[in-house]
PDB file of C-alpha atoms in Angstrom:
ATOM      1  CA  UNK D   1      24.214 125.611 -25.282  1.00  0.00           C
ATOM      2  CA  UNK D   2      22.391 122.529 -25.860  1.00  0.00           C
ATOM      3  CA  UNK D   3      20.522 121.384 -22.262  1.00  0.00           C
ATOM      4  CA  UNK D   4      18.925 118.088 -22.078  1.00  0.00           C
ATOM      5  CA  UNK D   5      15.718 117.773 -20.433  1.00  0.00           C
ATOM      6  CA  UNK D   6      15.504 115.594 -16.930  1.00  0.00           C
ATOM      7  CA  UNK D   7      13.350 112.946 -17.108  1.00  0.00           C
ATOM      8  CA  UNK D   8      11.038 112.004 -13.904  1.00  0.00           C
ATOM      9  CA  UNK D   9      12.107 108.755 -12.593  1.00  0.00           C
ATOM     10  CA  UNK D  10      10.223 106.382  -9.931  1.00  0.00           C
ATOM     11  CA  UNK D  11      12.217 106.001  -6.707  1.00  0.00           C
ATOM     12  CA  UNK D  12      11.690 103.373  -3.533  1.00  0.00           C
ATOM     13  CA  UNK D  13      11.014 105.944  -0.951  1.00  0.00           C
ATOM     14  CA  UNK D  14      11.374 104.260   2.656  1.00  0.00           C
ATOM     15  CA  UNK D  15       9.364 105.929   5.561  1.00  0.00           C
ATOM     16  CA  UNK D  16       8.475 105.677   8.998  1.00  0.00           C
ATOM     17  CA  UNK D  17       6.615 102.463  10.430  1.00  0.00           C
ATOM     18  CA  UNK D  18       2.924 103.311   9.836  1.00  0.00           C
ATOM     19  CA  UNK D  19       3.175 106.385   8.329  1.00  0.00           C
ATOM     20  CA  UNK D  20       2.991 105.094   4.090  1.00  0.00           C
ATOM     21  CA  UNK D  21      -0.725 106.256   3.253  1.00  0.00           C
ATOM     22  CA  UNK D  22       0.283 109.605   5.223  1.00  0.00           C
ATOM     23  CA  UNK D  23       3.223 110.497   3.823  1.00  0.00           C
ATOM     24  CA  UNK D  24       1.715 109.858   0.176  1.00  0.00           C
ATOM     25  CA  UNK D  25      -1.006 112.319   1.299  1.00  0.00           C
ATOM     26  CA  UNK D  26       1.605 115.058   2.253  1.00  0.00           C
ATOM     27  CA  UNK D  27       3.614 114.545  -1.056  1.00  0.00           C
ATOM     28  CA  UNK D  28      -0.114 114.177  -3.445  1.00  0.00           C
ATOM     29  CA  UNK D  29      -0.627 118.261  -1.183  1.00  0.00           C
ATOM     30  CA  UNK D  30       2.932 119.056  -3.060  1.00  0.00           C
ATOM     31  CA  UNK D  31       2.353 118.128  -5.864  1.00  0.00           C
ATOM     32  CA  UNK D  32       4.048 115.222  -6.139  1.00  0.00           C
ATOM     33  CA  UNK D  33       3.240 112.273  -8.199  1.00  0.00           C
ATOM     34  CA  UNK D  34       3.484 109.199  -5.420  1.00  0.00           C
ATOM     35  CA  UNK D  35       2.059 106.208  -5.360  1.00  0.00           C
ATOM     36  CA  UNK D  36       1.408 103.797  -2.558  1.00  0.00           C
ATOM     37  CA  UNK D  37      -0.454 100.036  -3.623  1.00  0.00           C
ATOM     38  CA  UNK D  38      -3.388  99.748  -1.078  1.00  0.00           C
ATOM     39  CA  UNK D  39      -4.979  96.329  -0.327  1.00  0.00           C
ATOM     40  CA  UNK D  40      -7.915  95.327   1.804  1.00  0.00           C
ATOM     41  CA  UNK D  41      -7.298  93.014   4.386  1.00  0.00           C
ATOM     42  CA  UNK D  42      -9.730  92.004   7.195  1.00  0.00           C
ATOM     43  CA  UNK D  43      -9.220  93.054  10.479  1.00  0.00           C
ATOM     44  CA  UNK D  44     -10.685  91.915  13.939  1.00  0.00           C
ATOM     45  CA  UNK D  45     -11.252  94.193  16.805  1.00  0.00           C
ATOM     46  CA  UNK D  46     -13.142  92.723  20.184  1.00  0.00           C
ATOM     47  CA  UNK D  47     -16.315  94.578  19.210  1.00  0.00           C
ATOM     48  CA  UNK D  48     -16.380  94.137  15.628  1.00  0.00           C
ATOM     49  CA  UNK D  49     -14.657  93.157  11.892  1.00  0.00           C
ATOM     50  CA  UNK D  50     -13.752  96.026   9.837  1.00  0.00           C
ATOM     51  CA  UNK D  51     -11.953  95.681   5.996  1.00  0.00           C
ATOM     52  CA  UNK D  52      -9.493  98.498   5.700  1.00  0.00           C
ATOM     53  CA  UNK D  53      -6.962  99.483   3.675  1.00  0.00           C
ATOM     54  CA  UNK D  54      -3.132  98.287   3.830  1.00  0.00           C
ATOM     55  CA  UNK D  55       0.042  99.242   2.127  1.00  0.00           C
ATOM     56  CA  UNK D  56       1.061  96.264  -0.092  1.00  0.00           C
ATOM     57  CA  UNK D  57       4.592  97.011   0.543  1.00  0.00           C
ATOM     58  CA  UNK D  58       5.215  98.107   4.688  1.00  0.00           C
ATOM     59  CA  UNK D  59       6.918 101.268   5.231  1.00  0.00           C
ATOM     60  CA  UNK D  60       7.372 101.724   1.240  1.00  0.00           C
ATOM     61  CA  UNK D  61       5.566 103.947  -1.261  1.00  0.00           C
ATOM     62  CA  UNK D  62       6.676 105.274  -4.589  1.00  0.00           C
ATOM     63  CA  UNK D  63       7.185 108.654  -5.726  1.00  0.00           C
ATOM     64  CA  UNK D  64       7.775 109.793  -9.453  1.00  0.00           C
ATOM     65  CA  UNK D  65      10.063 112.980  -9.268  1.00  0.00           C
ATOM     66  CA  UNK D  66      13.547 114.328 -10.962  1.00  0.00           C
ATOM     67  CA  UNK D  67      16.527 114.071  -9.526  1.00  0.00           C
ATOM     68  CA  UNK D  68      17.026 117.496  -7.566  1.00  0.00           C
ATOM     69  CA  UNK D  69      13.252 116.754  -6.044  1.00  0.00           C
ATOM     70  CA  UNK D  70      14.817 113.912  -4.003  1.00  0.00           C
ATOM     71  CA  UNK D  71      16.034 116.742  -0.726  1.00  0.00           C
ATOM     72  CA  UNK D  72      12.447 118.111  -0.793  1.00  0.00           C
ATOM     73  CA  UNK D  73      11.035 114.583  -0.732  1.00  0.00           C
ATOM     74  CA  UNK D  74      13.185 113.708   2.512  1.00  0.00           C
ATOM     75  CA  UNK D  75      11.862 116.708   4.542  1.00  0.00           C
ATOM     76  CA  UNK D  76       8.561 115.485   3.958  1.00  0.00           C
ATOM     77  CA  UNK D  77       7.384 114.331   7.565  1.00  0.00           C
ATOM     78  CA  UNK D  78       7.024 110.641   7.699  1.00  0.00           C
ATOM     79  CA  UNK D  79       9.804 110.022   5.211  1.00  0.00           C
ATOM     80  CA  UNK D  80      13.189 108.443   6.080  1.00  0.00           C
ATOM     81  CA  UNK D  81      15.006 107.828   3.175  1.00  0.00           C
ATOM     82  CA  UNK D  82      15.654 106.871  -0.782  1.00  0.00           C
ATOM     83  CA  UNK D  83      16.397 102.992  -1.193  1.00  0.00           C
ATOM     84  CA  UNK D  84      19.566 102.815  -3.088  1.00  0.00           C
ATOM     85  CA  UNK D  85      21.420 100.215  -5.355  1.00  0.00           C
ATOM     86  CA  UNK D  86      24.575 100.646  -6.068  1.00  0.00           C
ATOM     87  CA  UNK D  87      25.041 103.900  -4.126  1.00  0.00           C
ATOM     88  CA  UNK D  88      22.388 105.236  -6.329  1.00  0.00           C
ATOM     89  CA  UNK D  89      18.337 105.849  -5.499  1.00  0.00           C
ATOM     90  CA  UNK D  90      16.739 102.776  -6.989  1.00  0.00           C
ATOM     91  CA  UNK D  91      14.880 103.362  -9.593  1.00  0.00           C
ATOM     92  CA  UNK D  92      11.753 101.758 -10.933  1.00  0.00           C
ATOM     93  CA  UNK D  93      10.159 101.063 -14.668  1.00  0.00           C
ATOM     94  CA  UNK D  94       6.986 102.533 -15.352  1.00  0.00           C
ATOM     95  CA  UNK D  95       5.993  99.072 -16.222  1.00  0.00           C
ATOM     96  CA  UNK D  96       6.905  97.900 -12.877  1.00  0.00           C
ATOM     97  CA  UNK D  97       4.554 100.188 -11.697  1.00  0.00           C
ATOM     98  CA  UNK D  98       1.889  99.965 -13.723  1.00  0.00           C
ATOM     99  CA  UNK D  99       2.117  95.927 -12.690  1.00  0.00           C
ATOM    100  CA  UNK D 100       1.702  96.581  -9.490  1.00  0.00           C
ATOM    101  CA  UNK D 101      -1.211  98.854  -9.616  1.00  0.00           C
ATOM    102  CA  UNK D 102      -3.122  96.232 -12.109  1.00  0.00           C
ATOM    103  CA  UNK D 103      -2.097  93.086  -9.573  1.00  0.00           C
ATOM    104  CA  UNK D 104      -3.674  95.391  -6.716  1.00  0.00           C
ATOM    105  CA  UNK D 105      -6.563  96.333  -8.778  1.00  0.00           C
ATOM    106  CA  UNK D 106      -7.939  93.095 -10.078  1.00  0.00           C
ATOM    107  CA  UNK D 107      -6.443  90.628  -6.911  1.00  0.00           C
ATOM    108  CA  UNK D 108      -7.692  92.334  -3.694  1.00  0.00           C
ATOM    109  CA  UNK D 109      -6.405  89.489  -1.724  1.00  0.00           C
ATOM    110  CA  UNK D 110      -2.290  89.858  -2.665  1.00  0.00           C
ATOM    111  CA  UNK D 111      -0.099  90.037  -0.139  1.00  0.00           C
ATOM    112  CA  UNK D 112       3.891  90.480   0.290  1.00  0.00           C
ATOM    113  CA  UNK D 113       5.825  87.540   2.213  1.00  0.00           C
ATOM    114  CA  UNK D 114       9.568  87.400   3.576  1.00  0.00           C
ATOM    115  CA  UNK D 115      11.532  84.937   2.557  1.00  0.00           C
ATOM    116  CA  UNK D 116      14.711  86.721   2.836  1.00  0.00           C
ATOM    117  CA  UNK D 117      17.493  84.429   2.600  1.00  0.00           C
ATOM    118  CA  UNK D 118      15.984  81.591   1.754  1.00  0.00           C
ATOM    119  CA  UNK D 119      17.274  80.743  -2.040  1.00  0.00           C
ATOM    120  CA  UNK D 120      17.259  77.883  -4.531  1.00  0.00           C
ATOM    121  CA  UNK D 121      19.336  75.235  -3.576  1.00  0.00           C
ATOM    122  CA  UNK D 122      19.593  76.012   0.266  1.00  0.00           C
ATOM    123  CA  UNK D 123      19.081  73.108   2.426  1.00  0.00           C
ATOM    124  CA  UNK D 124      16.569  73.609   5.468  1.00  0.00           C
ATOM    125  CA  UNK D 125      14.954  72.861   8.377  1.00  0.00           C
ATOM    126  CA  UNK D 126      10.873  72.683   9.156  1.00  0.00           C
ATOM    127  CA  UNK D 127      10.344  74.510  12.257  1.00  0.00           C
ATOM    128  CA  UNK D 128       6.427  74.040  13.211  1.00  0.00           C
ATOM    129  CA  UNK D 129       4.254  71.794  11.693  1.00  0.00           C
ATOM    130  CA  UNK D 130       3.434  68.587  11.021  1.00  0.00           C
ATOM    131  CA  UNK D 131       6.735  67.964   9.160  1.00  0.00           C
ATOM    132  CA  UNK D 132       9.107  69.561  12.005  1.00  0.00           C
ATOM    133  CA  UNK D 133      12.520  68.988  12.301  1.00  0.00           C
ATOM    134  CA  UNK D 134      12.571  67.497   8.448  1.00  0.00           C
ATOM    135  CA  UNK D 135      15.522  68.667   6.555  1.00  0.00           C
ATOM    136  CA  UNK D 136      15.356  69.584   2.867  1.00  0.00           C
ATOM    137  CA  UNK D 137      16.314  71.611   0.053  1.00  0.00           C
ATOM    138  CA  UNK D 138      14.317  73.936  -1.603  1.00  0.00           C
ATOM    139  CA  UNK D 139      13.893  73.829  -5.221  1.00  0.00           C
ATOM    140  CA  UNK D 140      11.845  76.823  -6.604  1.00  0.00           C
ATOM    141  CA  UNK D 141      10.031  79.955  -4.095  1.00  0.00           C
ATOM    142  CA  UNK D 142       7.246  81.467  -5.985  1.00  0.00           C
ATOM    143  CA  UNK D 143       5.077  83.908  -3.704  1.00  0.00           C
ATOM    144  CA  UNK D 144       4.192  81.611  -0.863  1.00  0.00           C
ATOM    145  CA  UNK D 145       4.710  78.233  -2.857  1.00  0.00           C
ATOM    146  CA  UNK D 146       7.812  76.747  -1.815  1.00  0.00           C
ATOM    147  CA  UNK D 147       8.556  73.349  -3.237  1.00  0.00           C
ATOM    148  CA  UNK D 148      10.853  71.448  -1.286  1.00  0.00           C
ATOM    149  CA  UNK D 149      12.466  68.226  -1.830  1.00  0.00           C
ATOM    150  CA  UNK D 150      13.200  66.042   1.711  1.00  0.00           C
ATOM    151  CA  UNK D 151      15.126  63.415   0.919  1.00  0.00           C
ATOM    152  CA  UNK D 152      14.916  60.712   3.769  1.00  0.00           C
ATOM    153  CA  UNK D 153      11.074  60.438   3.029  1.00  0.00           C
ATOM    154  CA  UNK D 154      11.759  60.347  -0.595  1.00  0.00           C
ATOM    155  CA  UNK D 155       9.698  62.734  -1.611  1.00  0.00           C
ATOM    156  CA  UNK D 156       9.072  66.694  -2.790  1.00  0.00           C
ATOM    157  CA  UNK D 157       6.870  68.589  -0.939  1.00  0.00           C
ATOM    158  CA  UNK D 158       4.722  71.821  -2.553  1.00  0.00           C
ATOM    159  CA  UNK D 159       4.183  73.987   0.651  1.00  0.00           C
ATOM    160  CA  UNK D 160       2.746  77.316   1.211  1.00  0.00           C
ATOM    161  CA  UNK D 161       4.773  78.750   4.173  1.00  0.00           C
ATOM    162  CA  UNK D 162       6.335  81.810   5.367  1.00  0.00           C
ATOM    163  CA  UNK D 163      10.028  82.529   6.739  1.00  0.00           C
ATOM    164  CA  UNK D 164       9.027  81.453  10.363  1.00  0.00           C
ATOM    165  CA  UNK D 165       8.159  77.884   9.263  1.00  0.00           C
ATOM    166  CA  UNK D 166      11.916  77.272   7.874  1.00  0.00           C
ATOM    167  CA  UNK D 167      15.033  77.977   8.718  1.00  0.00           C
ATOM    168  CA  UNK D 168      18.362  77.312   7.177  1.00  0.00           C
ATOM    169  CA  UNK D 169      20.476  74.090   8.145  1.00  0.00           C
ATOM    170  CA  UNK D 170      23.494  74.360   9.516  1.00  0.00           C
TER     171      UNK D 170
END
C-alpha cells in the first residue's frame, strides 16, 4: 500500500486580543514552526517614549503544521481558532510568507489599515476633515492611498485616510 506523504501547510491561526507574540512563544516551546510579523512602532507613556514591538497583523499569527496538528494547535492557550475559506482552514503560500517577512524586514514603518467594505466603484461620504460631507466615488484603494473622484468640485482627490474618515453613501 502506497501512502502519500502530508505536506506542512501555513494556516491563519486567530487568537485572543493581545495574546499573538505569546501564543507564538508557546507553539516555537512545541515545536511548532509559527510565525508572527513584528513591527516597531513608537509608543508614548506619561514618563517616557519607548519603541516596542507589534504584531503586523492584530490577533493573527501563522503557524506551518499538517493537517492532524490543527486540534493540538487549538489547545494551545491564547489560541481561538483556524480562519477558514470555504469551510476549509485557509491556507497560505510559502511565498506569501516569505513576502511578508521581507516587507517587515526591510520597511520597519508598515502598518495594516481597515478598509473593510469600502470597494472600487462605491460612492462615499467624507466624514472629518477639511472636505466633510463631500460625496464621491472611489476609484482605486492601495494601502492607505485612496483616490477618489468628487464630482461637484470637478475634481479627483489622492487621499491617505483610514475607514473612520469615509463612510458609504446611502
Amino acid at each position: 500500500m502506497i501512502t502519500q506523504k502530508e505536506n506542512k501547510n501555513w494556516l491563519v491561526l486567530y487568537t485572543r486580543s493581545r495574546w499573538e507574540k505569546k501564543v507564538d512563544r508557546l507553539l516555537k516551546e512545541q515545536n511548532i514552526e509559527s510565525f508572527c510579523p513584528l513591527v516597531k512602532t513608537r509608543r508614548q507613556w506619561v514618563d517616557r517614549a519607548k519603541l516596542v514591538d507589534i504584531p503586523l497583523f492584530p490577533s493573527y499569527l501563522f503557524v506551518r503544521i499538517k493537517t492532524h496538528e490543527q486540534s493540538k494547535i487549538i489547545q494551545t492557550s491564547g489560541a481561538v481558532n483556524f480562519i477558514t475559506y470555504c469551510g476549509k482552514p485557509a491556507v497560505i503560500q510559502d511565498a506569501e510568507i516569505e513576502r511578508i517577512r521581507m516587507i517587515t524586514k526591510h520597511y520597519p514603518d508598515v502598518k495594516t489599515i481597515s478598509l473593510t467594505g469600502v470597494n472600487i466603484g462605491d460612492h462615499v461620504t467624507v466624514v472629518n476633515g477639511p472636505l466633510i460631507n463631500k460625496m464621491g466615488e472611489i476609484i482605486s484603494v492601495k494601502g492607505q492611498s485612496v483616490v477618489m473622484v468628487i464630482k461637484n468640485i470637478n475634481c479627483a482627490l489622492t487621499i491617505k485616510t483610514d475607514h473612520s474618515r469615509i463612510c458609504l453613501a446611502e
